[in-house]
Coordinates of C-alpha atoms and ligand atoms in Angstrom, one line a residue:
M17 CA -35.1 -5.0 58.6
S18 CA -32.2 -3.0 60.4
T19 CA -31.1 -2.9 63.9
N20 CA -28.1 -1.1 65.9
I21 CA -26.3 -4.2 65.1
A22 CA -26.4 -3.8 61.2
K23 CA -25.5 -0.2 62.1
L24 CA -22.7 -1.2 64.2
L25 CA -21.2 -3.8 61.6
G26 CA -21.7 -1.5 58.7
I27 CA -24.3 -3.9 56.9
K28 CA -27.6 -3.8 55.9
Y29 CA -29.4 -6.8 57.8
P30 CA -28.7 -7.9 61.1
I31 CA -27.8 -11.6 60.1
I32 CA -24.3 -13.0 60.6
Q33 CA -23.1 -16.3 59.1
G34 CA -21.7 -18.7 61.5
G35 CA -18.0 -18.9 61.4
M36 CA -17.6 -22.8 60.7
A37 CA -13.9 -24.1 60.6
W38 CA -13.1 -26.0 57.0
V39 CA -16.9 -24.9 55.8
A40 CA -16.7 -21.1 56.1
T41 CA -14.1 -19.8 53.6
A42 CA -13.4 -16.6 52.0
E43 CA -15.7 -17.4 48.9
L44 CA -18.7 -18.1 51.4
A45 CA -17.6 -15.1 53.7
A46 CA -17.5 -12.6 50.9
A47 CA -20.9 -13.9 49.0
V48 CA -22.7 -13.6 52.4
S49 CA -20.9 -9.8 53.0
N50 CA -22.3 -8.9 49.3
A51 CA -25.8 -10.3 49.8
G52 CA -25.9 -7.6 52.5
A53 CA -25.4 -10.1 55.8
L54 CA -22.0 -10.4 57.6
G55 CA -19.6 -12.9 56.2
I56 CA -17.1 -14.7 58.7
I57 CA -14.3 -16.9 57.6
G58 CA -13.9 -19.7 60.0
A59 CA -10.6 -19.7 60.9
G60 CA -10.9 -23.0 63.2
H61 CA -7.3 -24.8 63.3
M62 CA -5.7 -23.0 60.4
P63 CA -2.2 -21.9 60.3
P64 CA -1.7 -18.1 60.0
D65 CA -0.3 -17.9 56.9
A66 CA -3.4 -19.6 55.8
L67 CA -5.8 -17.6 57.2
R68 CA -4.0 -14.5 55.7
A69 CA -4.5 -15.5 52.5
E70 CA -8.0 -16.4 53.1
I71 CA -8.7 -13.0 54.7
Q72 CA -6.8 -11.5 51.3
K73 CA -8.9 -13.2 48.9
A74 CA -12.2 -12.2 50.8
K75 CA -10.8 -8.8 50.3
E76 CA -10.9 -9.0 46.6
L77 CA -13.9 -11.0 46.5
T78 CA -16.1 -8.2 48.1
D79 CA -15.7 -4.4 49.5
K80 CA -18.4 -4.8 52.4
P81 CA -17.4 -5.7 55.9
F82 CA -16.8 -9.1 56.6
G83 CA -15.2 -10.8 59.8
V84 CA -12.9 -13.5 61.0
N85 CA -14.1 -16.4 63.6
I86 CA -11.2 -17.2 66.1
M87 CA -11.3 -20.8 67.6
L88 CA -9.7 -20.4 71.0
M89 CA -8.8 -24.0 71.3
S90 CA -6.7 -23.5 68.1
P91 CA -2.7 -24.5 68.5
F92 CA -2.5 -21.3 66.7
V93 CA -4.8 -18.6 68.6
K94 CA -1.8 -16.0 69.3
E95 CA -0.6 -16.2 65.9
V96 CA -4.0 -15.9 64.2
M97 CA -4.6 -12.9 66.4
Q98 CA -1.7 -11.2 65.4
V99 CA -2.9 -11.8 61.4
V100 CA -6.3 -10.3 62.0
V101 CA -4.9 -7.4 63.9
E102 CA -2.3 -6.8 61.3
E103 CA -5.0 -7.3 58.5
R104 CA -7.2 -5.0 60.2
V105 CA -10.0 -7.3 60.1
P106 CA -13.5 -5.0 60.6
V107 CA -15.1 -8.0 63.1
I108 CA -13.8 -10.7 65.1
T109 CA -16.1 -13.4 66.9
T110 CA -14.5 -16.2 68.7
G111 CA -15.5 -19.5 70.1
A112 CA -14.9 -22.2 72.2
G113 CA -13.3 -20.3 75.2
N114 CA -12.9 -17.0 76.7
P115 CA -11.4 -14.2 74.7
G116 CA -10.9 -11.8 77.3
E117 CA -6.9 -11.3 76.9
Y118 CA -6.9 -10.7 73.3
I119 CA -9.9 -8.1 73.3
P120 CA -7.6 -5.0 73.7
A121 CA -5.5 -5.4 70.8
L122 CA -8.4 -5.8 68.9
K123 CA -10.1 -3.0 70.1
A124 CA -7.1 -0.8 69.5
I125 CA -7.3 -1.1 66.0
G126 CA -11.2 -0.8 65.8
S127 CA -12.2 -4.2 65.2
K128 CA -15.8 -5.1 66.3
V129 CA -15.2 -7.8 68.9
I130 CA -18.3 -10.4 69.3
P131 CA -17.4 -13.5 71.3
V132 CA -19.7 -16.5 71.5
V133 CA -20.9 -17.4 74.9
A134 CA -22.9 -20.4 76.2
S135 CA -23.6 -19.1 79.8
V136 CA -24.8 -15.8 81.3
A137 CA -21.3 -15.6 83.5
L138 CA -19.1 -15.3 80.6
A139 CA -21.2 -12.8 79.0
K140 CA -21.2 -10.5 81.7
R141 CA -17.7 -10.9 82.4
L142 CA -16.9 -10.1 78.8
E143 CA -19.3 -7.1 78.6
R144 CA -17.2 -5.2 81.5
T145 CA -14.1 -6.2 79.0
G146 CA -15.5 -3.7 76.3
V147 CA -16.8 -6.2 73.8
D148 CA -19.1 -4.9 71.4
A149 CA -21.9 -7.3 71.4
V150 CA -22.2 -10.8 72.2
I151 CA -23.5 -14.0 70.5
A152 CA -25.6 -16.1 72.7
E153 CA -25.5 -19.8 71.1
G154 CA -27.7 -22.6 72.0
T155 CA -26.9 -26.0 72.2
E156 CA -28.9 -26.7 68.8
S157 CA -26.0 -25.5 66.9
G158 CA -23.6 -27.6 65.0
G159 CA -20.1 -28.2 66.1
H160 CA -18.7 -27.1 69.5
I161 CA -21.6 -26.6 71.9
G162 CA -22.7 -25.7 75.2
E163 CA -25.5 -27.0 77.7
L164 CA -28.4 -24.5 77.1
T165 CA -30.8 -23.8 74.3
T166 CA -31.3 -21.1 72.6
M167 CA -34.8 -20.6 74.0
A168 CA -33.7 -20.4 77.5
L169 CA -30.2 -18.9 76.8
V170 CA -31.2 -15.8 74.6
P171 CA -33.5 -14.2 77.1
Q172 CA -31.0 -14.7 80.2
V173 CA -28.3 -13.4 78.4
V174 CA -30.6 -10.4 77.6
D175 CA -31.7 -9.4 80.8
A176 CA -28.2 -9.9 81.9
V177 CA -25.9 -7.6 80.0
N178 CA -26.3 -4.0 78.2
I179 CA -24.9 -4.8 74.9
P180 CA -26.7 -6.0 71.7
V181 CA -27.3 -9.9 71.8
I182 CA -27.2 -12.0 68.8
A183 CA -28.8 -14.9 69.2
A184 CA -27.8 -18.5 67.3
G185 CA -28.3 -22.2 67.4
G186 CA -31.7 -23.7 65.8
I187 CA -32.4 -20.6 63.4
G188 CA -32.7 -21.6 60.2
D189 CA -35.7 -19.5 58.5
S190 CA -37.4 -16.3 59.1
R191 CA -39.5 -17.8 61.9
G192 CA -36.3 -18.6 63.9
I193 CA -35.4 -14.9 63.2
A194 CA -38.6 -13.7 64.5
A195 CA -38.2 -15.9 67.4
A196 CA -34.8 -14.6 68.4
F197 CA -36.2 -11.1 68.2
A198 CA -38.8 -12.1 70.4
L199 CA -36.5 -13.3 73.0
G200 CA -34.9 -9.8 72.5
A201 CA -31.8 -10.2 70.6
K202 CA -30.6 -7.7 68.1
G203 CA -29.2 -10.1 65.3
V204 CA -29.0 -13.5 64.5
Q205 CA -26.3 -15.7 63.5
L206 CA -27.0 -18.8 61.1
G207 CA -24.5 -21.6 60.0
T208 CA -26.5 -24.5 58.9
R209 CA -28.5 -22.7 56.5
F210 CA -25.6 -21.0 54.9
V211 CA -23.9 -24.7 54.2
V212 CA -26.3 -25.6 51.9
S213 CA -25.6 -22.7 49.7
E214 CA -24.1 -22.6 46.3
E215 CA -21.1 -20.6 47.4
C216 CA -20.2 -22.7 50.4
T217 CA -17.1 -24.4 49.4
A218 CA -18.0 -27.7 51.3
H219 CA -17.5 -30.9 49.6
E220 CA -20.7 -32.0 47.7
N221 CA -21.0 -35.0 49.8
Y222 CA -21.2 -32.7 53.3
K223 CA -24.1 -30.7 51.6
K224 CA -25.8 -34.1 50.5
A225 CA -25.7 -35.6 54.0
V226 CA -27.1 -32.2 55.5
I227 CA -30.1 -32.1 52.8
K228 CA -30.9 -36.0 53.8
T229 CA -30.9 -35.5 57.7
K230 CA -34.3 -35.4 59.4
D231 CA -35.0 -33.9 62.6
R232 CA -33.4 -36.6 64.8
S233 CA -30.3 -37.3 62.7
T234 CA -27.6 -35.4 64.5
T235 CA -25.9 -36.5 67.9
T236 CA -23.6 -35.4 70.3
T237 CA -20.1 -36.8 70.6
G238 CA -17.4 -35.7 73.0
V239 CA -19.7 -35.4 76.2
S240 CA -17.3 -37.5 78.3
T241 CA -14.4 -35.1 77.6
G242 CA -16.3 -31.9 78.2
H243 CA -16.0 -30.5 74.4
P244 CA -19.5 -31.7 73.0
V245 CA -19.5 -31.4 69.8
R246 CA -22.8 -31.9 67.4
V247 CA -22.7 -34.0 64.4
I248 CA -24.5 -35.9 61.9
A249 CA -24.8 -39.6 63.2
N250 CA -22.7 -41.9 61.3
K251 CA -20.1 -44.8 61.5
L252 CA -17.3 -42.2 63.1
S253 CA -20.1 -40.9 65.6
R254 CA -21.2 -44.5 66.6
E255 CA -17.6 -45.7 67.1
Y256 CA -16.5 -42.5 68.9
Q257 CA -19.4 -42.8 71.4
E258 CA -19.0 -46.6 71.8
M259 CA -15.0 -45.6 72.9
E260 CA -16.3 -43.0 75.6
A261 CA -18.8 -45.5 76.9
N262 CA -16.2 -48.0 77.1
G263 CA -13.9 -45.4 79.3
A264 CA -11.7 -44.1 76.5
S265 CA -9.1 -41.3 77.9
V266 CA -9.2 -38.0 76.4
E267 CA -5.7 -38.6 74.7
E268 CA -7.4 -41.8 73.2
L269 CA -10.2 -40.0 71.9
E270 CA -8.6 -36.7 70.8
K271 CA -6.3 -38.7 68.6
F272 CA -9.3 -40.8 66.9
G273 CA -11.0 -37.5 66.5
A274 CA -8.3 -35.3 65.2
G275 CA -8.8 -34.5 61.5
R276 CA -12.4 -35.6 61.1
L277 CA -14.0 -32.5 60.2
R278 CA -11.3 -31.8 57.4
M279 CA -12.2 -35.7 55.9
A280 CA -15.7 -34.5 55.9
A281 CA -15.9 -30.7 54.8
K282 CA -12.9 -31.5 52.4
D283 CA -12.5 -35.0 51.3
G284 CA -16.5 -35.9 51.4
D285 CA -15.9 -38.7 53.7
T286 CA -19.2 -38.7 55.3
D287 CA -19.2 -42.3 57.0
Y288 CA -16.0 -41.6 58.8
G289 CA -15.4 -37.6 58.7
S290 CA -17.2 -35.2 61.4
V291 CA -20.3 -33.7 59.8
M292 CA -20.9 -30.7 62.1
I293 CA -24.4 -29.3 61.5
G294 CA -27.1 -27.9 63.5
Q295 CA -30.5 -29.4 64.6
I296 CA -32.2 -27.4 61.9
A297 CA -30.6 -29.1 59.5
G298 CA -33.5 -31.3 59.3
M299 CA -35.3 -28.5 57.7
M300 CA -32.9 -27.8 54.7
K301 CA -34.2 -29.1 51.4
E302 CA -32.4 -27.7 48.8
I303 CA -29.0 -25.8 48.1
Q304 CA -29.9 -22.3 47.2
T305 CA -27.5 -19.2 46.6
V306 CA -26.4 -17.2 49.5
E307 CA -28.5 -14.2 47.7
E308 CA -31.5 -16.3 47.7
I309 CA -31.2 -17.5 51.1
V310 CA -30.8 -13.5 52.6
Q311 CA -33.6 -12.7 50.7
E312 CA -35.7 -15.3 51.3
L313 CA -34.9 -14.7 55.1
V314 CA -35.9 -10.9 54.9
N315 CA -38.5 -11.3 53.0
G316 CA -40.2 -13.8 54.8
L317 CA -40.1 -11.9 58.0
P318 CA -43.1 -9.6 57.6
A319 CA -45.6 -12.3 56.9
V320 CA -44.2 -14.0 60.1
V321 CA -44.9 -11.0 62.4
E322 CA -48.2 -10.7 61.1
N323 CA -49.2 -14.0 61.7
I324 CA -48.1 -13.6 65.3
K325 CA -49.9 -10.5 65.5
N326 CA -52.9 -12.4 64.3
T327 CA -52.3 -15.2 66.6
V328 CA -52.0 -12.7 69.3
E329 CA -55.1 -10.8 68.9
A330 CA -57.5 -13.9 68.0
E331 CA -60.5 -14.2 70.4
Ligands
LIG420 O1 -17.1 -22.7 68.5 C1 -18.1 -22.9 68.4 N1 -18.1 -23.8 67.6 C2 -17.2 -24.8 67.0 S1 -15.6 -24.7 67.0 C3 -15.2 -26.0 66.0 S2 -13.8 -26.4 65.5 C4 -13.6 -27.9 66.1 N2 -12.9 -28.7 65.6 C5 -12.6 -29.9 65.9 C6 -13.3 -30.3 67.0 C7 -13.9 -29.6 67.8 C8 -14.1 -28.3 67.6 C9 -16.3 -26.9 65.8 N3 -17.6 -25.8 66.3 N4 -19.0 -22.6 68.7 C10 -19.2 -21.2 69.6 C11 -19.1 -21.8 71.0 N5 -18.6 -21.3 72.1 N6 -20.0 -22.7 71.3 C12 -19.9 -22.8 72.8 C13 -18.9 -22.3 73.2 C14 -18.3 -21.6 74.5 C15 -18.1 -22.5 75.4 C16 -17.6 -22.3 76.8 C17 -17.7 -20.4 74.5 C18 -16.8 -20.1 75.9 C19 -17.1 -21.2 77.0 O2 -16.6 -20.7 78.1 C20 -15.4 -21.0 78.6 C21 -14.9 -20.2 79.4 O3 -13.7 -20.1 79.8 O4 -15.8 -19.8 80.3

């Protein structure tokens, strides 16, 4: 399995690991890159010096290409953009906004720029700025999400742009990868599946909570503020949604929600922390090494394709 996306990024398989804040550290990113996919450090709200240290750690752990995801709502966005330019990070993905103003500086040093989009409109606008590909991320994803499902979003983005489209949201195994390819995607991004890896440095409680989930275990908070976030339903999400139902202001909600992802991912508080994860979490049954995960994804694909063929040809 190799596509023009894999060639563009200098990797073996067209599989990208999601850039999850507090969860996608240098250790996870390097392990994913060493397995032949593209590892991504999730910068989240990281201050610039912390991100630089993380990038340098990844460079020590792998000689393969890796990326950094820049969360555009971060208060440090300008400074972290400067850091990735100085460190000449080969691939930059962005999330939670429009990266337009930063694209020239990233392209100038030869980084591949791949924004996450949740709409056709933004995909088309960004194509004109010279981005290398887009990640079309459906609402099945964990964390900050858009409205459209992967099934509806990906083919519409594929039809609207001439650059490669990478599908994200609700993809957890080879079946999901084949489905994404069927929709016209040339690559896939998976987050949830890599959370339940040995190399993922998220707290053990976070991983255990993911493995315990069923199909309907996630919920969305922040719909009232216009920043919906998918998390595992817990005491925090219920209190948050109650505040939203009672008309709490954006400021009150932001104050209540601040630091909650760190509480879950670092401190292991899965009751009052924010356990961001995708809807596919219900399918996660065990912790595997990153190498096992990538090999299972890749080696499972021919049987899925064969099954599709048999289904199509069945009389
Ligand atoms: O960015 C994500 N997922 C994230 S970021 C994050 S960090 C966080 N921490 C605490 C509270 C909340 C968030 C957790 N998960 N995914 C990529 C993504 N981008 N999903 C949706 C979008 C998006 C949405 C609207 C991208 C662009 C956009 O358009 C804005 C515009 O200006 O048109």
